[in-house]
mmCIF file of C-alpha atoms in Angstrom:
data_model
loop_
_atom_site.group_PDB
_atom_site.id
_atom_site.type_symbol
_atom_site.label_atom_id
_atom_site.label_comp_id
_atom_site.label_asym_id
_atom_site.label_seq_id
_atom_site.Cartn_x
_atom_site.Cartn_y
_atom_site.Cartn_z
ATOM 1 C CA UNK A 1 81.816 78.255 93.090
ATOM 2 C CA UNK A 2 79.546 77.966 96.457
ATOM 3 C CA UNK A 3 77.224 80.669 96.943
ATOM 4 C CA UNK A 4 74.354 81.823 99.023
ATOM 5 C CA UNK A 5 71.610 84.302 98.967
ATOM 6 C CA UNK A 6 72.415 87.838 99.945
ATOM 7 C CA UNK A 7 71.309 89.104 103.360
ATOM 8 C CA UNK A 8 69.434 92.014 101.961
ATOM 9 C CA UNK A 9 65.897 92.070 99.950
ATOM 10 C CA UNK A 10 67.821 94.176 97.401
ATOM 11 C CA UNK A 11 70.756 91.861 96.444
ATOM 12 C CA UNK A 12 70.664 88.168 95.378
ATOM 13 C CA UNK A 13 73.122 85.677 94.252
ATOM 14 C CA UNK A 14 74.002 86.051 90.469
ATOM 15 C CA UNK A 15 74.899 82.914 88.266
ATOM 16 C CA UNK A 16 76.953 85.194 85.552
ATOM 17 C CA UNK A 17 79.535 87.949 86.732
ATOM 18 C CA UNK A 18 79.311 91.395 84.248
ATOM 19 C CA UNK A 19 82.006 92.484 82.433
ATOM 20 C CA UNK A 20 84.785 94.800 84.447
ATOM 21 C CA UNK A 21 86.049 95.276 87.665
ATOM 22 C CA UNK A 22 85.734 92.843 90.820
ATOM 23 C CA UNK A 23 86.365 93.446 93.950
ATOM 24 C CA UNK A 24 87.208 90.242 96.262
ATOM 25 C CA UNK A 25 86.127 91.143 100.354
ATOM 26 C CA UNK A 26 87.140 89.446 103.641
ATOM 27 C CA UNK A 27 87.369 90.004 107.162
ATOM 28 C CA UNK A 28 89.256 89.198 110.120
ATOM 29 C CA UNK A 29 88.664 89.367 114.071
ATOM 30 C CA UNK A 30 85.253 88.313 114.693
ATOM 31 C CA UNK A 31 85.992 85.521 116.826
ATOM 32 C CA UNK A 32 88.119 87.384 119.176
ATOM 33 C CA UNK A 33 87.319 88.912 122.430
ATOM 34 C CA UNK A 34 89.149 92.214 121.978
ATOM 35 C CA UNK A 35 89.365 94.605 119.607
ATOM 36 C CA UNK A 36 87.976 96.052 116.138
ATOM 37 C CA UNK A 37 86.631 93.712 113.660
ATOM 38 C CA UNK A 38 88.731 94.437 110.140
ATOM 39 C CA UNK A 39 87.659 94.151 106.542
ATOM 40 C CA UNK A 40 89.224 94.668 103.329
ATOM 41 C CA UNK A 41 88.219 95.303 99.990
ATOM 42 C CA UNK A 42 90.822 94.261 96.812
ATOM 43 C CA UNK A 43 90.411 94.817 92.802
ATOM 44 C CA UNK A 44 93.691 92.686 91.406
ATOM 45 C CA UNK A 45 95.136 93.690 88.830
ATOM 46 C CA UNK A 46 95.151 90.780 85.649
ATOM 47 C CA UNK A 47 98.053 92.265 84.463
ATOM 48 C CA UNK A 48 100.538 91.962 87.438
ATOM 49 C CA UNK A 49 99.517 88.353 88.988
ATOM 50 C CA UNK A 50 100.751 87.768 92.706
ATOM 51 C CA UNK A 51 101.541 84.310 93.026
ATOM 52 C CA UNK A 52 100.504 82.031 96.185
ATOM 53 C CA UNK A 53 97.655 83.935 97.220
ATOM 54 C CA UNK A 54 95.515 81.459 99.617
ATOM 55 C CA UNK A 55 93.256 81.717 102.204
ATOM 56 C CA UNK A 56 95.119 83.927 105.019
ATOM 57 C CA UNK A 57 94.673 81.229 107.609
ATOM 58 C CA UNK A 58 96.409 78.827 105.531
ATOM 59 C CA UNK A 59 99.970 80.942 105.522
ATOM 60 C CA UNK A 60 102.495 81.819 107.882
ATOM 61 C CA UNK A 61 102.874 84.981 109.288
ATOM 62 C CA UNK A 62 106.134 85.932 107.688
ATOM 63 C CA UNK A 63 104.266 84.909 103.532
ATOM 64 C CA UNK A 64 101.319 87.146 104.795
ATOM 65 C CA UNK A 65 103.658 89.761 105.875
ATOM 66 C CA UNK A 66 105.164 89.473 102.503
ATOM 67 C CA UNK A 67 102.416 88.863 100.622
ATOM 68 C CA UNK A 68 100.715 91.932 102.177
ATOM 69 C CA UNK A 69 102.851 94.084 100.698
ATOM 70 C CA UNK A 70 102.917 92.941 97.150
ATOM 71 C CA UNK A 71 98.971 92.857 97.495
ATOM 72 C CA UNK A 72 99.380 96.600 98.034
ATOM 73 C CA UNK A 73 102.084 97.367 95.109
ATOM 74 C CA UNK A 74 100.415 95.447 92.490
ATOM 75 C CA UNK A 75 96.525 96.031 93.182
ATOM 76 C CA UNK A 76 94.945 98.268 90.952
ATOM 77 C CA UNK A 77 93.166 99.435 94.515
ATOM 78 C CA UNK A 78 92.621 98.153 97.869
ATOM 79 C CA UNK A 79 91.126 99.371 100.951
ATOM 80 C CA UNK A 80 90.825 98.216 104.554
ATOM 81 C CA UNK A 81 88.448 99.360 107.076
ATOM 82 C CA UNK A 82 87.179 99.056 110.370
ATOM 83 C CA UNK A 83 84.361 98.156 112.643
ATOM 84 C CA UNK A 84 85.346 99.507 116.492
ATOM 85 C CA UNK A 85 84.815 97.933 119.569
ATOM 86 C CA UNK A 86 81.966 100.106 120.442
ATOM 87 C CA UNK A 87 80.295 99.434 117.261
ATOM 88 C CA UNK A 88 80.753 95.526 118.199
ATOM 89 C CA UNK A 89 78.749 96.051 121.538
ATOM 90 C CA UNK A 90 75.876 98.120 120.257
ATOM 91 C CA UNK A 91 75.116 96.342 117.024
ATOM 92 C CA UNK A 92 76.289 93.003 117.061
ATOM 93 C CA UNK A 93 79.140 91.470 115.540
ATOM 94 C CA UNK A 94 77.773 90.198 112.645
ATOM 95 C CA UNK A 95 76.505 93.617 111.961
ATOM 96 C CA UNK A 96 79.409 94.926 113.129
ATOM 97 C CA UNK A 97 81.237 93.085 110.142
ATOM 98 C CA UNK A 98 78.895 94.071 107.529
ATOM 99 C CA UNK A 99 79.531 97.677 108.379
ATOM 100 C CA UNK A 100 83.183 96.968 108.265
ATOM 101 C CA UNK A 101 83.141 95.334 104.565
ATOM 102 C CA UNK A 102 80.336 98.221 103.690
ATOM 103 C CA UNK A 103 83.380 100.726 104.444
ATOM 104 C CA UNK A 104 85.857 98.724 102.651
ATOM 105 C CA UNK A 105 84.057 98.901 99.770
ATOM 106 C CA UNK A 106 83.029 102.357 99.711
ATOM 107 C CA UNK A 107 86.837 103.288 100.291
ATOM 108 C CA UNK A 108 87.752 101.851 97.184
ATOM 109 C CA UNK A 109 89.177 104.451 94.899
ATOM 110 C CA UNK A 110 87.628 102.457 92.080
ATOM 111 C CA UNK A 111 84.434 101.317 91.598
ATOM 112 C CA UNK A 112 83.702 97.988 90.811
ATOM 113 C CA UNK A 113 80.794 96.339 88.856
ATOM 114 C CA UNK A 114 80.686 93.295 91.015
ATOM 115 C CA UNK A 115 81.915 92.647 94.652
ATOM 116 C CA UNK A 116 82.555 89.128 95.550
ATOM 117 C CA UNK A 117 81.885 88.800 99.677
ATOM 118 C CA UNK A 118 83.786 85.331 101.789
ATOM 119 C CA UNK A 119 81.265 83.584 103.647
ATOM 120 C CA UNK A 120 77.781 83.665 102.862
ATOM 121 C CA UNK A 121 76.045 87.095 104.622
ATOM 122 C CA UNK A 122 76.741 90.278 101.880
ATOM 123 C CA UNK A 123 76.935 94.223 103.283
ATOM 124 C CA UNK A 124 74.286 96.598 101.997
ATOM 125 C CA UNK A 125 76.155 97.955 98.840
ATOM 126 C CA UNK A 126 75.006 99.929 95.847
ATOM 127 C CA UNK A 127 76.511 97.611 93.381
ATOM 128 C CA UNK A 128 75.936 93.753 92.650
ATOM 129 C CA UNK A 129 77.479 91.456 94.738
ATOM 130 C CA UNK A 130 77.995 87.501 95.826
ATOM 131 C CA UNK A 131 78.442 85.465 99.095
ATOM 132 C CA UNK A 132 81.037 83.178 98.782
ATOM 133 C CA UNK A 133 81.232 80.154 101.665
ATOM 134 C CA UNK A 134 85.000 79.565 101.279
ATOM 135 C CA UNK A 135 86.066 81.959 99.077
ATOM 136 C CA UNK A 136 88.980 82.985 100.785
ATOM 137 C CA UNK A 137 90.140 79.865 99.083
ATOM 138 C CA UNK A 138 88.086 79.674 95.905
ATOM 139 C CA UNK A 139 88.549 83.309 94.803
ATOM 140 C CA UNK A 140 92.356 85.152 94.442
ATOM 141 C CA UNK A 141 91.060 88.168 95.433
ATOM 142 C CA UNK A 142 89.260 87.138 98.124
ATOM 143 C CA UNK A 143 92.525 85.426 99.273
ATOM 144 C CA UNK A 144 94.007 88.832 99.009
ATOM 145 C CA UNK A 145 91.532 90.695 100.853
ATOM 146 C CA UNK A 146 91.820 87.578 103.683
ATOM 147 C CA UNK A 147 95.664 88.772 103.596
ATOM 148 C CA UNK A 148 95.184 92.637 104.202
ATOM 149 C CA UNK A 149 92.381 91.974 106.531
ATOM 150 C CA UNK A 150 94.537 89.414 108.516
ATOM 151 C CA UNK A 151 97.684 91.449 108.827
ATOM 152 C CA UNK A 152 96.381 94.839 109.750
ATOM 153 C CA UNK A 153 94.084 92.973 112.685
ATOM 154 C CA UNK A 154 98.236 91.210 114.087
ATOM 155 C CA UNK A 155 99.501 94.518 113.502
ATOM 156 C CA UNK A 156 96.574 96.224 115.659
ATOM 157 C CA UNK A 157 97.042 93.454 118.227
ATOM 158 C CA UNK A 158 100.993 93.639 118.301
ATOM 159 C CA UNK A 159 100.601 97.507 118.738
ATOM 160 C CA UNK A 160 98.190 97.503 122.015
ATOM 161 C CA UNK A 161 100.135 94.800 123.173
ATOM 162 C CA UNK A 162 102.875 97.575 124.434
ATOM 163 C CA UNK A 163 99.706 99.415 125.824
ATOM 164 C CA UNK A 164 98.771 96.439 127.525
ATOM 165 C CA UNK A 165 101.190 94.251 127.969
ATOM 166 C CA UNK A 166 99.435 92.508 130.759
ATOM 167 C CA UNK A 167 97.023 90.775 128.255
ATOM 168 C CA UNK A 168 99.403 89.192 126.197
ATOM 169 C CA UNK A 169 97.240 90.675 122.717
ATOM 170 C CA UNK A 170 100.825 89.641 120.707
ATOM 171 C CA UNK A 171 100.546 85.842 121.316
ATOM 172 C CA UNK A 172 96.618 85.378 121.053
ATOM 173 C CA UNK A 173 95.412 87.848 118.947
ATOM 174 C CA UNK A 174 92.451 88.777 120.981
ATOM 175 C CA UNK A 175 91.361 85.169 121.193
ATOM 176 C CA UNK A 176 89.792 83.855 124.434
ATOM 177 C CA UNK A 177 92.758 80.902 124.719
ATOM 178 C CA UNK A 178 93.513 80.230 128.286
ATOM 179 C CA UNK A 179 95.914 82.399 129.200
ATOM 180 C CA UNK A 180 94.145 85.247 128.088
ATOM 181 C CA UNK A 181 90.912 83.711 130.180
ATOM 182 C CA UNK A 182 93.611 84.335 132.776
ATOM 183 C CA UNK A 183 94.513 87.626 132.259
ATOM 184 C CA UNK A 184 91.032 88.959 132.120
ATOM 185 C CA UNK A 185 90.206 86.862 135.600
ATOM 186 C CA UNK A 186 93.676 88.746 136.750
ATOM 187 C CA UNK A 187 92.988 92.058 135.464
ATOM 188 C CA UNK A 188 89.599 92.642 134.359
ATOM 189 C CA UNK A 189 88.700 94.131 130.994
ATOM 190 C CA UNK A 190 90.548 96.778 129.045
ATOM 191 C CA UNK A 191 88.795 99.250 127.152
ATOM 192 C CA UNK A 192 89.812 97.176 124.223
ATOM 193 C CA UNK A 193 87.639 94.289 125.481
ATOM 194 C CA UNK A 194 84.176 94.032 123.654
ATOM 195 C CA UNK A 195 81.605 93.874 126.836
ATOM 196 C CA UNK A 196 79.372 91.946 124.590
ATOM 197 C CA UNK A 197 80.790 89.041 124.068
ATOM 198 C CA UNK A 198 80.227 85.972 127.125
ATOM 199 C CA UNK A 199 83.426 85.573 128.724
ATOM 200 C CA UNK A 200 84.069 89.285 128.974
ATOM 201 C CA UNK A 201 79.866 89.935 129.944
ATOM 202 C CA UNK A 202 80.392 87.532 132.350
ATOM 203 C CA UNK A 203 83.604 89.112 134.131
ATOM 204 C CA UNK A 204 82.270 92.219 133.924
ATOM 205 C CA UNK A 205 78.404 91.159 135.618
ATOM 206 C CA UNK A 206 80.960 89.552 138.765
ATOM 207 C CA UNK A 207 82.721 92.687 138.984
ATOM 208 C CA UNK A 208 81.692 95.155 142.054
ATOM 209 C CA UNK A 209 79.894 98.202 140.766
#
């Protein structure tokens, strides 16, 4: 498998895994331009395998929907966390993230001996852990953190939606298509929008005090 060097002094990319549990970790909802970024955390269980597990991107809406919910019957423990808007805006989103998958971790109610991360940036954690690039694909659980992550962000976006129905959150997800471009121009920006990010900064510095 792919991986890169760990973001922090303390951490670095290990060639072996130890013995025990391992927890796969994704997120979902950086891109967007509205919103909390999500991460979850996932230790499978060998025992009771959960077949087509994939990257989340790669499935429709109704498998993740499905495969969600097995994820969180047959896991020996998951966990799914959050990074808020305001967090977003004051630290960064890649920061943001980390802090998210940081939290998913730590809400584990088991501990794992090694934490395997998607992408190739790792969270300050107190156990050893690996940057993946692709491993939403390479790595089941991974794929089943991708899931969790992935559903609970649609879910989020399909509940504000009936708060804010005039920003369409249940088609694009947060995502700066056009018609939500539109919206924004129409309506300016919700609380929900993160004031950090261009298109919204940019509404928001053409807006009258």
């Amino acid at each position: 498998m792919r991986s890169a060097k760990s973001s922090t002094p303390e951490q670095h990319c290990l060639q072996w895994h130890p013995p025990g549990l391992m927890a796969g970790v994704d997120e979902a909802g950086r891109g967007p331009l509205a919103g909390p970024v999500v991460a979850a955390a996932v230790i499978l269980d060998d025992l009771r395998p959960i077949a087509g597990l994939a990257d989340s991107k790669k499935l429709t809406a109704a498998r993740r929907e499905a495969l969600f919910d097995e994820i969180r019957a047959k896991a020996l423990c998951c966990s799914i966390a959050e990074a808020s808007v305001e967090e977003i805006d004051r630290l960064n989103i890649l920061q943001a993230t980390l802090l998210a998958m940081r939290r998913a971790v730590l809400g584990l109610r088991l501990k794992p001996v090694m934490v395997l991360v998607d992408g190739n940036r790792l969270p300050v954690l107190d156990v050893p852990a690996e940057a993946i690039v692709k491993g939403d694909a390479l790595v089941q659980a991974i794929s089943a953190a991708s899931i969790l992550a992935k559903v609970h962000r649609d879910r989020w976006c399909a509940q504000v939606h009936g708060q804010y129905p005039e920003y369409g959150f249940a088609g694009h997800k947060g995502y700066g298509t056009a018609a939500h471009l539109a919206a924004l121009r129409a309506h300016g920006a919700s609380p929900l929008h993160r004031s950090s990010f261009a298109p919204v900064a940019q509404l928001l510095r053409r807006s009258p005090a």
